[in-house]
JSON list of N, CA and C in Angstrom, two decimals:
[
{"chain": "A", "resi": 1, "resn": "MET", "atom": "N", "xyz": [155.58, 96.68, -90.17]},
{"chain": "A", "resi": 1, "resn": "MET", "atom": "CA", "xyz": [154.35, 97.44, -90.10]},
{"chain": "A", "resi": 1, "resn": "MET", "atom": "C", "xyz": [153.21, 96.63, -90.73]},
{"chain": "A", "resi": 2, "resn": "ASP", "atom": "N", "xyz": [153.54, 95.88, -91.80]},
{"chain": "A", "resi": 2, "resn": "ASP", "atom": "CA", "xyz": [152.52, 95.09, -92.48]},
{"chain": "A", "resi": 2, "resn": "ASP", "atom": "C", "xyz": [151.94, 94.03, -91.55]},
{"chain": "A", "resi": 3, "resn": "ILE", "atom": "N", "xyz": [152.77, 93.44, -90.72]},
{"chain": "A", "resi": 3, "resn": "ILE", "atom": "CA", "xyz": [152.26, 92.42, -89.78]},
{"chain": "A", "resi": 3, "resn": "ILE", "atom": "C", "xyz": [151.28, 93.06, -88.80]},
{"chain": "A", "resi": 4, "resn": "GLY", "atom": "N", "xyz": [151.61, 94.23, -88.30]},
{"chain": "A", "resi": 4, "resn": "GLY", "atom": "CA", "xyz": [150.70, 94.94, -87.41]},
{"chain": "A", "resi": 4, "resn": "GLY", "atom": "C", "xyz": [149.37, 95.23, -88.08]},
{"chain": "A", "resi": 5, "resn": "LYS", "atom": "N", "xyz": [149.42, 95.65, -89.34]},
{"chain": "A", "resi": 5, "resn": "LYS", "atom": "CA", "xyz": [148.19, 95.93, -90.08]},
{"chain": "A", "resi": 5, "resn": "LYS", "atom": "C", "xyz": [147.38, 94.65, -90.29]},
{"chain": "A", "resi": 6, "resn": "GLU", "atom": "N", "xyz": [148.08, 93.54, -90.52]},
{"chain": "A", "resi": 6, "resn": "GLU", "atom": "CA", "xyz": [147.39, 92.26, -90.70]},
{"chain": "A", "resi": 6, "resn": "GLU", "atom": "C", "xyz": [146.68, 91.83, -89.42]},
{"chain": "A", "resi": 7, "resn": "VAL", "atom": "N", "xyz": [147.32, 92.02, -88.28]},
{"chain": "A", "resi": 7, "resn": "VAL", "atom": "CA", "xyz": [146.70, 91.67, -87.00]},
{"chain": "A", "resi": 7, "resn": "VAL", "atom": "C", "xyz": [145.47, 92.55, -86.76]},
{"chain": "A", "resi": 8, "resn": "VAL", "atom": "N", "xyz": [145.58, 93.84, -87.04]},
{"chain": "A", "resi": 8, "resn": "VAL", "atom": "CA", "xyz": [144.44, 94.74, -86.88]},
{"chain": "A", "resi": 8, "resn": "VAL", "atom": "C", "xyz": [143.29, 94.30, -87.78]},
{"chain": "A", "resi": 9, "resn": "ALA", "atom": "N", "xyz": [143.59, 93.93, -89.03]},
{"chain": "A", "resi": 9, "resn": "ALA", "atom": "CA", "xyz": [142.55, 93.46, -89.94]},
{"chain": "A", "resi": 9, "resn": "ALA", "atom": "C", "xyz": [141.90, 92.19, -89.40]},
{"chain": "A", "resi": 10, "resn": "HIS", "atom": "N", "xyz": [142.70, 91.30, -88.84]},
{"chain": "A", "resi": 10, "resn": "HIS", "atom": "CA", "xyz": [142.16, 90.07, -88.25]},
{"chain": "A", "resi": 10, "resn": "HIS", "atom": "C", "xyz": [141.22, 90.38, -87.09]},
{"chain": "A", "resi": 11, "resn": "ILE", "atom": "N", "xyz": [141.63, 91.27, -86.22]},
{"chain": "A", "resi": 11, "resn": "ILE", "atom": "CA", "xyz": [140.77, 91.65, -85.09]},
{"chain": "A", "resi": 11, "resn": "ILE", "atom": "C", "xyz": [139.47, 92.27, -85.62]},
{"chain": "A", "resi": 12, "resn": "GLU", "atom": "N", "xyz": [139.60, 93.13, -86.61]},
{"chain": "A", "resi": 12, "resn": "GLU", "atom": "CA", "xyz": [138.43, 93.80, -87.16]},
{"chain": "A", "resi": 12, "resn": "GLU", "atom": "C", "xyz": [137.45, 92.80, -87.78]},
{"chain": "A", "resi": 13, "resn": "ILE", "atom": "N", "xyz": [137.98, 91.79, -88.47]},
{"chain": "A", "resi": 13, "resn": "ILE", "atom": "CA", "xyz": [137.13, 90.78, -89.13]},
{"chain": "A", "resi": 13, "resn": "ILE", "atom": "C", "xyz": [136.53, 89.81, -88.12]},
{"chain": "A", "resi": 14, "resn": "MET", "atom": "N", "xyz": [137.36, 89.32, -87.22]},
{"chain": "A", "resi": 14, "resn": "MET", "atom": "CA", "xyz": [136.93, 88.27, -86.29]},
{"chain": "A", "resi": 14, "resn": "MET", "atom": "C", "xyz": [136.20, 88.81, -85.06]},
{"chain": "A", "resi": 15, "resn": "TYR", "atom": "N", "xyz": [136.51, 90.02, -84.65]},
{"chain": "A", "resi": 15, "resn": "TYR", "atom": "CA", "xyz": [135.96, 90.58, -83.41]},
{"chain": "A", "resi": 15, "resn": "TYR", "atom": "C", "xyz": [135.45, 92.00, -83.63]},
{"chain": "A", "resi": 16, "resn": "PRO", "atom": "N", "xyz": [134.46, 92.19, -84.50]},
{"chain": "A", "resi": 16, "resn": "PRO", "atom": "CA", "xyz": [133.99, 93.56, -84.79]},
{"chain": "A", "resi": 16, "resn": "PRO", "atom": "C", "xyz": [133.45, 94.27, -83.55]},
{"chain": "A", "resi": 17, "resn": "ALA", "atom": "N", "xyz": [132.86, 93.53, -82.62]},
{"chain": "A", "resi": 17, "resn": "ALA", "atom": "CA", "xyz": [132.34, 94.16, -81.39]},
{"chain": "A", "resi": 17, "resn": "ALA", "atom": "C", "xyz": [133.49, 94.72, -80.55]},
{"chain": "A", "resi": 18, "resn": "ALA", "atom": "N", "xyz": [134.63, 94.05, -80.57]},
{"chain": "A", "resi": 18, "resn": "ALA", "atom": "CA", "xyz": [135.78, 94.54, -79.84]},
{"chain": "A", "resi": 18, "resn": "ALA", "atom": "C", "xyz": [136.26, 95.87, -80.43]},
{"chain": "A", "resi": 19, "resn": "ILE", "atom": "N", "xyz": [136.31, 95.94, -81.75]},
{"chain": "A", "resi": 19, "resn": "ILE", "atom": "CA", "xyz": [136.72, 97.18, -82.42]},
{"chain": "A", "resi": 19, "resn": "ILE", "atom": "C", "xyz": [135.72, 98.29, -82.11]},
{"chain": "A", "resi": 20, "resn": "ALA", "atom": "N", "xyz": [134.43, 97.96, -82.15]},
{"chain": "A", "resi": 20, "resn": "ALA", "atom": "CA", "xyz": [133.40, 98.96, -81.88]},
{"chain": "A", "resi": 20, "resn": "ALA", "atom": "C", "xyz": [133.47, 99.48, -80.45]},
{"chain": "A", "resi": 21, "resn": "ALA", "atom": "N", "xyz": [133.96, 98.66, -79.54]},
{"chain": "A", "resi": 21, "resn": "ALA", "atom": "CA", "xyz": [134.02, 99.04, -78.13]},
{"chain": "A", "resi": 21, "resn": "ALA", "atom": "C", "xyz": [135.29, 99.79, -77.76]},
{"chain": "A", "resi": 22, "resn": "THR", "atom": "N", "xyz": [136.15, 100.05, -78.72]},
{"chain": "A", "resi": 22, "resn": "THR", "atom": "CA", "xyz": [137.43, 100.70, -78.42]},
{"chain": "A", "resi": 22, "resn": "THR", "atom": "C", "xyz": [137.47, 102.10, -79.01]},
{"chain": "A", "resi": 23, "resn": "PRO", "atom": "N", "xyz": [138.38, 102.93, -78.50]},
{"chain": "A", "resi": 23, "resn": "PRO", "atom": "CA", "xyz": [138.52, 104.28, -79.07]},
{"chain": "A", "resi": 23, "resn": "PRO", "atom": "C", "xyz": [139.12, 104.21, -80.48]},
{"chain": "A", "resi": 24, "resn": "GLY", "atom": "N", "xyz": [139.02, 105.29, -81.19]},
{"chain": "A", "resi": 24, "resn": "GLY", "atom": "CA", "xyz": [139.52, 105.35, -82.56]},
{"chain": "A", "resi": 24, "resn": "GLY", "atom": "C", "xyz": [141.01, 105.10, -82.69]},
{"chain": "A", "resi": 25, "resn": "THR", "atom": "N", "xyz": [141.75, 105.29, -81.63]},
{"chain": "A", "resi": 25, "resn": "THR", "atom": "CA", "xyz": [143.20, 105.09, -81.68]},
{"chain": "A", "resi": 25, "resn": "THR", "atom": "C", "xyz": [143.61, 103.64, -81.46]},
{"chain": "A", "resi": 26, "resn": "PHE", "atom": "N", "xyz": [142.65, 102.76, -81.18]},
{"chain": "A", "resi": 26, "resn": "PHE", "atom": "CA", "xyz": [142.96, 101.36, -80.87]},
{"chain": "A", "resi": 26, "resn": "PHE", "atom": "C", "xyz": [143.74, 100.67, -81.98]},
{"chain": "A", "resi": 27, "resn": "LYS", "atom": "N", "xyz": [143.27, 100.78, -83.20]},
{"chain": "A", "resi": 27, "resn": "LYS", "atom": "CA", "xyz": [143.90, 100.06, -84.31]},
{"chain": "A", "resi": 27, "resn": "LYS", "atom": "C", "xyz": [145.33, 100.56, -84.54]},
{"chain": "A", "resi": 28, "resn": "THR", "atom": "N", "xyz": [145.53, 101.87, -84.46]},
{"chain": "A", "resi": 28, "resn": "THR", "atom": "CA", "xyz": [146.88, 102.41, -84.61]},
{"chain": "A", "resi": 28, "resn": "THR", "atom": "C", "xyz": [147.78, 101.95, -83.47]},
{"chain": "A", "resi": 29, "resn": "SER", "atom": "N", "xyz": [147.25, 101.90, -82.27]},
{"chain": "A", "resi": 29, "resn": "SER", "atom": "CA", "xyz": [148.02, 101.46, -81.11]},
{"chain": "A", "resi": 29, "resn": "SER", "atom": "C", "xyz": [148.46, 100.00, -81.26]},
{"chain": "A", "resi": 30, "resn": "VAL", "atom": "N", "xyz": [147.54, 99.14, -81.68]},
{"chain": "A", "resi": 30, "resn": "VAL", "atom": "CA", "xyz": [147.87, 97.73, -81.87]},
{"chain": "A", "resi": 30, "resn": "VAL", "atom": "C", "xyz": [148.94, 97.59, -82.95]},
{"chain": "A", "resi": 31, "resn": "ARG", "atom": "N", "xyz": [148.72, 98.25, -84.09]},
{"chain": "A", "resi": 31, "resn": "ARG", "atom": "CA", "xyz": [149.67, 98.18, -85.20]},
{"chain": "A", "resi": 31, "resn": "ARG", "atom": "C", "xyz": [151.06, 98.63, -84.76]},
{"chain": "A", "resi": 32, "resn": "ASN", "atom": "N", "xyz": [151.14, 99.77, -84.08]},
{"chain": "A", "resi": 32, "resn": "ASN", "atom": "CA", "xyz": [152.43, 100.31, -83.67]},
{"chain": "A", "resi": 32, "resn": "ASN", "atom": "C", "xyz": [153.10, 99.47, -82.60]},
{"chain": "A", "resi": 33, "resn": "THR", "atom": "N", "xyz": [152.32, 98.92, -81.69]},
{"chain": "A", "resi": 33, "resn": "THR", "atom": "CA", "xyz": [152.89, 98.06, -80.65]},
{"chain": "A", "resi": 33, "resn": "THR", "atom": "C", "xyz": [153.53, 96.83, -81.27]},
{"chain": "A", "resi": 34, "resn": "ILE", "atom": "N", "xyz": [152.85, 96.21, -82.21]},
{"chain": "A", "resi": 34, "resn": "ILE", "atom": "CA", "xyz": [153.39, 95.04, -82.89]},
{"chain": "A", "resi": 34, "resn": "ILE", "atom": "C", "xyz": [154.66, 95.41, -83.65]},
{"chain": "A", "resi": 35, "resn": "TYR", "atom": "N", "xyz": [154.62, 96.50, -84.37]},
{"chain": "A", "resi": 35, "resn": "TYR", "atom": "CA", "xyz": [155.79, 96.96, -85.11]},
{"chain": "A", "resi": 35, "resn": "TYR", "atom": "C", "xyz": [156.98, 97.19, -84.17]},
{"chain": "A", "resi": 36, "resn": "ASN", "atom": "N", "xyz": [156.74, 97.90, -83.08]},
{"chain": "A", "resi": 36, "resn": "ASN", "atom": "CA", "xyz": [157.82, 98.20, -82.13]},
{"chain": "A", "resi": 36, "resn": "ASN", "atom": "C", "xyz": [158.41, 96.94, -81.53]},
{"chain": "A", "resi": 37, "resn": "GLN", "atom": "N", "xyz": [157.58, 95.97, -81.20]},
{"chain": "A", "resi": 37, "resn": "GLN", "atom": "CA", "xyz": [158.08, 94.72, -80.63]},
{"chain": "A", "resi": 37, "resn": "GLN", "atom": "C", "xyz": [158.89, 93.92, -81.65]},
{"chain": "A", "resi": 38, "resn": "ILE", "atom": "N", "xyz": [158.44, 93.90, -82.89]},
{"chain": "A", "resi": 38, "resn": "ILE", "atom": "CA", "xyz": [159.19, 93.20, -83.94]},
{"chain": "A", "resi": 38, "resn": "ILE", "atom": "C", "xyz": [160.55, 93.87, -84.14]},
{"chain": "A", "resi": 39, "resn": "MET", "atom": "N", "xyz": [160.56, 95.19, -84.21]},
{"chain": "A", "resi": 39, "resn": "MET", "atom": "CA", "xyz": [161.83, 95.89, -84.42]},
{"chain": "A", "resi": 39, "resn": "MET", "atom": "C", "xyz": [162.78, 95.69, -83.24]},
{"chain": "A", "resi": 40, "resn": "ALA", "atom": "N", "xyz": [162.25, 95.67, -82.03]},
{"chain": "A", "resi": 40, "resn": "ALA", "atom": "CA", "xyz": [163.10, 95.44, -80.86]},
{"chain": "A", "resi": 40, "resn": "ALA", "atom": "C", "xyz": [163.65, 94.01, -80.87]},
{"chain": "A", "resi": 41, "resn": "ALA", "atom": "N", "xyz": [162.83, 93.06, -81.30]},
{"chain": "A", "resi": 41, "resn": "ALA", "atom": "CA", "xyz": [163.27, 91.66, -81.36]},
{"chain": "A", "resi": 41, "resn": "ALA", "atom": "C", "xyz": [164.36, 91.47, -82.42]},
{"chain": "A", "resi": 42, "resn": "ILE", "atom": "N", "xyz": [164.23, 92.18, -83.52]},
{"chain": "A", "resi": 42, "resn": "ILE", "atom": "CA", "xyz": [165.24, 92.07, -84.59]},
{"chain": "A", "resi": 42, "resn": "ILE", "atom": "C", "xyz": [166.60, 92.57, -84.11]},
{"chain": "A", "resi": 43, "resn": "ALA", "atom": "N", "xyz": [166.59, 93.56, -83.23]},
{"chain": "A", "resi": 43, "resn": "ALA", "atom": "CA", "xyz": [167.84, 94.14, -82.74]},
{"chain": "A", "resi": 43, "resn": "ALA", "atom": "C", "xyz": [168.61, 93.19, -81.83]},
{"chain": "A", "resi": 44, "resn": "VAL", "atom": "N", "xyz": [167.96, 92.17, -81.34]},
{"chain": "A", "resi": 44, "resn": "VAL", "atom": "CA", "xyz": [168.59, 91.20, -80.43]},
{"chain": "A", "resi": 44, "resn": "VAL", "atom": "C", "xyz": [168.96, 89.97, -81.25]},
{"chain": "A", "resi": 45, "resn": "ASN", "atom": "N", "xyz": [170.27, 89.66, -81.34]},
{"chain": "A", "resi": 45, "resn": "ASN", "atom": "CA", "xyz": [170.66, 88.53, -82.18]},
{"chain": "A", "resi": 45, "resn": "ASN", "atom": "C", "xyz": [171.57, 87.52, -81.50]},
{"chain": "A", "resi": 46, "resn": "ASP", "atom": "N", "xyz": [171.93, 87.75, -80.27]},
{"chain": "A", "resi": 46, "resn": "ASP", "atom": "CA", "xyz": [172.73, 86.81, -79.50]},
{"chain": "A", "resi": 46, "resn": "ASP", "atom": "C", "xyz": [171.79, 85.87, -78.76]},
{"chain": "A", "resi": 47, "resn": "ALA", "atom": "N", "xyz": [172.09, 84.57, -78.75]},
{"chain": "A", "resi": 47, "resn": "ALA", "atom": "CA", "xyz": [171.20, 83.58, -78.14]},
{"chain": "A", "resi": 47, "resn": "ALA", "atom": "C", "xyz": [170.89, 83.91, -76.68]},
{"chain": "A", "resi": 48, "resn": "GLY", "atom": "N", "xyz": [171.88, 84.34, -75.93]},
{"chain": "A", "resi": 48, "resn": "GLY", "atom": "CA", "xyz": [171.67, 84.70, -74.53]},
{"chain": "A", "resi": 48, "resn": "GLY", "atom": "C", "xyz": [170.79, 85.93, -74.39]},
{"chain": "A", "resi": 49, "resn": "GLU", "atom": "N", "xyz": [171.01, 86.90, -75.26]},
{"chain": "A", "resi": 49, "resn": "GLU", "atom": "CA", "xyz": [170.19, 88.11, -75.24]},
{"chain": "A", "resi": 49, "resn": "GLU", "atom": "C", "xyz": [168.74, 87.79, -75.63]},
{"chain": "A", "resi": 50, "resn": "ILE", "atom": "N", "xyz": [168.58, 86.90, -76.59]},
{"chain": "A", "resi": 50, "resn": "ILE", "atom": "CA", "xyz": [167.23, 86.51, -77.01]},
{"chain": "A", "resi": 50, "resn": "ILE", "atom": "C", "xyz": [166.49, 85.86, -75.86]},
{"chain": "A", "resi": 51, "resn": "GLU", "atom": "N", "xyz": [167.16, 84.93, -75.20]},
{"chain": "A", "resi": 51, "resn": "GLU", "atom": "CA", "xyz": [166.54, 84.24, -74.06]},
{"chain": "A", "resi": 51, "resn": "GLU", "atom": "C", "xyz": [166.19, 85.23, -72.94]},
{"chain": "A", "resi": 52, "resn": "ALA", "atom": "N", "xyz": [167.11, 86.14, -72.65]},
{"chain": "A", "resi": 52, "resn": "ALA", "atom": "CA", "xyz": [166.86, 87.13, -71.60]},
{"chain": "A", "resi": 52, "resn": "ALA", "atom": "C", "xyz": [165.71, 88.05, -71.99]},
{"chain": "A", "resi": 53, "resn": "ARG", "atom": "N", "xyz": [165.65, 88.46, -73.27]},
{"chain": "A", "resi": 53, "resn": "ARG", "atom": "CA", "xyz": [164.56, 89.33, -73.72]},
{"chain": "A", "resi": 53, "resn": "ARG", "atom": "C", "xyz": [163.22, 88.63, -73.62]},
{"chain": "A", "resi": 54, "resn": "LEU", "atom": "N", "xyz": [163.16, 87.38, -74.05]},
{"chain": "A", "resi": 54, "resn": "LEU", "atom": "CA", "xyz": [161.90, 86.63, -73.97]},
{"chain": "A", "resi": 54, "resn": "LEU", "atom": "C", "xyz": [161.44, 86.48, -72.52]},
{"chain": "A", "resi": 55, "resn": "LYS", "atom": "N", "xyz": [162.38, 86.20, -71.64]},
{"chain": "A", "resi": 55, "resn": "LYS", "atom": "CA", "xyz": [162.05, 86.05, -70.22]},
{"chain": "A", "resi": 55, "resn": "LYS", "atom": "C", "xyz": [161.54, 87.37, -69.65]},
{"chain": "A", "resi": 56, "resn": "GLU", "atom": "N", "xyz": [162.21, 88.47, -69.98]},
{"chain": "A", "resi": 56, "resn": "GLU", "atom": "CA", "xyz": [161.81, 89.79, -69.49]},
{"chain": "A", "resi": 56, "resn": "GLU", "atom": "C", "xyz": [160.45, 90.19, -70.05]},
{"chain": "A", "resi": 57, "resn": "ARG", "atom": "N", "xyz": [160.21, 89.94, -71.34]},
{"chain": "A", "resi": 57, "resn": "ARG", "atom": "CA", "xyz": [158.92, 90.27, -71.94]},
{"chain": "A", "resi": 57, "resn": "ARG", "atom": "C", "xyz": [157.79, 89.48, -71.28]},
{"chain": "A", "resi": 58, "resn": "LYS", "atom": "N", "xyz": [158.03, 88.20, -71.00]},
{"chain": "A", "resi": 58, "resn": "LYS", "atom": "CA", "xyz": [157.02, 87.38, -70.32]},
{"chain": "A", "resi": 58, "resn": "LYS", "atom": "C", "xyz": [156.72, 87.95, -68.94]},
{"chain": "A", "resi": 59, "resn": "ARG", "atom": "N", "xyz": [157.78, 88.29, -68.19]},
{"chain": "A", "resi": 59, "resn": "ARG", "atom": "CA", "xyz": [157.61, 88.85, -66.85]},
{"chain": "A", "resi": 59, "resn": "ARG", "atom": "C", "xyz": [156.85, 90.18, -66.92]},
{"chain": "A", "resi": 60, "resn": "ALA", "atom": "N", "xyz": [157.19, 91.01, -67.88]},
{"chain": "A", "resi": 60, "resn": "ALA", "atom": "CA", "xyz": [156.54, 92.31, -68.00]},
{"chain": "A", "resi": 60, "resn": "ALA", "atom": "C", "xyz": [155.06, 92.15, -68.36]},
{"chain": "A", "resi": 61, "resn": "ARG", "atom": "N", "xyz": [154.75, 91.23, -69.28]},
{"chain": "A", "resi": 61, "resn": "ARG", "atom": "CA", "xyz": [153.34, 91.00, -69.65]},
{"chain": "A", "resi": 61, "resn": "ARG", "atom": "C", "xyz": [152.55, 90.49, -68.46]},
{"chain": "A", "resi": 62, "resn": "THR", "atom": "N", "xyz": [153.11, 89.55, -67.72]},
{"chain": "A", "resi": 62, "resn": "THR", "atom": "CA", "xyz": [152.43, 88.99, -66.56]},
{"chain": "A", "resi": 62, "resn": "THR", "atom": "C", "xyz": [152.16, 90.07, -65.53]},
{"chain": "A", "resi": 63, "resn": "LYS", "atom": "N", "xyz": [153.15, 90.89, -65.24]},
{"chain": "A", "resi": 63, "resn": "LYS", "atom": "CA", "xyz": [153.01, 91.96, -64.25]},
{"chain": "A", "resi": 63, "resn": "LYS", "atom": "C", "xyz": [151.98, 93.00, -64.69]},
{"chain": "A", "resi": 64, "resn": "LEU", "atom": "N", "xyz": [152.04, 93.41, -65.95]},
{"chain": "A", "resi": 64, "resn": "LEU", "atom": "CA", "xyz": [151.11, 94.42, -66.45]},
{"chain": "A", "resi": 64, "resn": "LEU", "atom": "C", "xyz": [149.68, 93.88, -66.49]},
{"chain": "A", "resi": 65, "resn": "THR", "atom": "N", "xyz": [149.51, 92.66, -66.97]},
{"chain": "A", "resi": 65, "resn": "THR", "atom": "CA", "xyz": [148.18, 92.05, -67.02]},
{"chain": "A", "resi": 65, "resn": "THR", "atom": "C", "xyz": [147.59, 91.93, -65.62]},
{"chain": "A", "resi": 66, "resn": "ALA", "atom": "N", "xyz": [148.38, 91.48, -64.67]},
{"chain": "A", "resi": 66, "resn": "ALA", "atom": "CA", "xyz": [147.91, 91.35, -63.29]},
{"chain": "A", "resi": 66, "resn": "ALA", "atom": "C", "xyz": [147.51, 92.71, -62.72]},
{"chain": "A", "resi": 67, "resn": "ALA", "atom": "N", "xyz": [148.30, 93.73, -63.00]},
{"chain": "A", "resi": 67, "resn": "ALA", "atom": "CA", "xyz": [147.99, 95.07, -62.50]},
{"chain": "A", "resi": 67, "resn": "ALA", "atom": "C", "xyz": [146.66, 95.57, -63.05]},
{"chain": "A", "resi": 68, "resn": "TYR", "atom": "N", "xyz": [146.44, 95.36, -64.34]},
{"chain": "A", "resi": 68, "resn": "TYR", "atom": "CA", "xyz": [145.17, 95.81, -64.94]},
{"chain": "A", "resi": 68, "resn": "TYR", "atom": "C", "xyz": [143.99, 94.99, -64.43]},
{"chain": "A", "resi": 69, "resn": "ARG", "atom": "N", "xyz": [144.18, 93.69, -64.24]},
{"chain": "A", "resi": 69, "resn": "ARG", "atom": "CA", "xyz": [143.09, 92.87, -63.68]},
{"chain": "A", "resi": 69, "resn": "ARG", "atom": "C", "xyz": [142.73, 93.36, -62.29]},
{"chain": "A", "resi": 70, "resn": "LYS", "atom": "N", "xyz": [143.75, 93.65, -61.47]},
{"chain": "A", "resi": 70, "resn": "LYS", "atom": "CA", "xyz": [143.50, 94.13, -60.12]},
{"chain": "A", "resi": 70, "resn": "LYS", "atom": "C", "xyz": [142.80, 95.49, -60.16]},
{"chain": "A", "resi": 71, "resn": "MET", "atom": "N", "xyz": [143.26, 96.37, -61.02]},
{"chain": "A", "resi": 71, "resn": "MET", "atom": "CA", "xyz": [142.66, 97.69, -61.12]},
{"chain": "A", "resi": 71, "resn": "MET", "atom": "C", "xyz": [141.18, 97.58, -61.51]},
{"chain": "A", "resi": 72, "resn": "ARG", "atom": "N", "xyz": [140.88, 96.71, -62.46]},
{"chain": "A", "resi": 72, "resn": "ARG", "atom": "CA", "xyz": [139.49, 96.54, -62.89]},
{"chain": "A", "resi": 72, "resn": "ARG", "atom": "C", "xyz": [138.64, 95.87, -61.81]},
{"chain": "A", "resi": 73, "resn": "ALA", "atom": "N", "xyz": [139.22, 94.94, -61.07]},
{"chain": "A", "resi": 73, "resn": "ALA", "atom": "CA", "xyz": [138.48, 94.27, -59.99]},
{"chain": "A", "resi": 73, "resn": "ALA", "atom": "C", "xyz": [138.20, 95.24, -58.85]},
{"chain": "A", "resi": 74, "resn": "ASP", "atom": "N", "xyz": [139.16, 96.14, -58.58]},
{"chain": "A", "resi": 74, "resn": "ASP", "atom": "CA", "xyz": [138.99, 97.13, -57.51]},
{"chain": "A", "resi": 74, "resn": "ASP", "atom": "C", "xyz": [138.00, 98.23, -57.90]},
{"chain": "A", "resi": 75, "resn": "ASN", "atom": "N", "xyz": [137.79, 98.42, -59.19]},
{"chain": "A", "resi": 75, "resn": "ASN", "atom": "CA", "xyz": [136.93, 99.50, -59.66]},
{"chain": "A", "resi": 75, "resn": "ASN", "atom": "C", "xyz": [136.07, 99.00, -60.83]},
{"chain": "A", "resi": 76, "resn": "PRO", "atom": "N", "xyz": [135.09, 98.13, -60.57]},
{"chain": "A", "resi": 76, "resn": "PRO", "atom": "CA", "xyz": [134.28, 97.56, -61.65]},
{"chain": "A", "resi": 76, "resn": "PRO", "atom": "C", "xyz": [133.46, 98.62, -62.40]},
{"chain": "A", "resi": 77, "resn": "ASP", "atom": "N", "xyz": [133.13, 99.73, -61.76]},
{"chain": "A", "resi": 77, "resn": "ASP", "atom": "CA", "xyz": [132.36, 100.78, -62.43]},
{"chain": "A", "resi": 77, "resn": "ASP", "atom": "C", "xyz": [133.15, 101.42, -63.58]},
{"chain": "A", "resi": 78, "resn": "ALA", "atom": "N", "xyz": [134.46, 101.47, -63.44]},
{"chain": "A", "resi": 78, "resn": "ALA", "atom": "CA", "xyz": [135.29, 102.07, -64.50]},
{"chain": "A", "resi": 78, "resn": "ALA", "atom": "C", "xyz": [135.18, 101.26, -65.79]},
{"chain": "A", "resi": 79, "resn": "GLU", "atom": "N", "xyz": [135.13, 99.96, -65.68]},
{"chain": "A", "resi": 79, "resn": "GLU", "atom": "CA", "xyz": [135.00, 99.09, -66.86]},
{"chain": "A", "resi": 79, "resn": "GLU", "atom": "C", "xyz": [133.64, 99.30, -67.52]},
{"chain": "A", "resi": 80, "resn": "ALA", "atom": "N", "xyz": [132.60, 99.45, -66.74]},
{"chain": "A", "resi": 80, "resn": "ALA", "atom": "CA", "xyz": [131.25, 99.65, -67.29]},
{"chain": "A", "resi": 80, "resn": "ALA", "atom": "C", "xyz": [131.16, 101.00, -68.01]},
{"chain": "A", "resi": 81, "resn": "ALA", "atom": "N", "xyz": [131.92, 101.99, -67.56]},
{"chain": "A", "resi": 81, "resn": "ALA", "atom": "CA", "xyz": [131.87, 103.32, -68.15]},
{"chain": "A", "resi": 81, "resn": "ALA", "atom": "C", "xyz": [132.49, 103.33, -69.54]},
{"chain": "A", "resi": 82, "resn": "ASN", "atom": "N", "xyz": [133.41, 102.41, -69.80]},
{"chain": "A", "resi": 82, "resn": "ASN", "atom": "CA", "xyz": [134.07, 102.37, -71.12]},
{"chain": "A", "resi": 82, "resn": "ASN", "atom": "C", "xyz": [133.19, 101.72, -72.08]}
]
């Protein structure tokens, strides 16, 4: 949890405009996401499982990022509204 809080503090210090542009739940979401990913990574301790998890996480990030980029490109007004 401390690592998540440290990342949130870094974002807040280095990118205050980003924090200002997000909803109030942003910092909690970032903190909890980091915590959840660390806890999930700790649960995997076999070399093969670690490699498979890293590969799956990379694939999932790529797919999710692409989906959001496409969604924003298809609807640029939605981004301006936020």
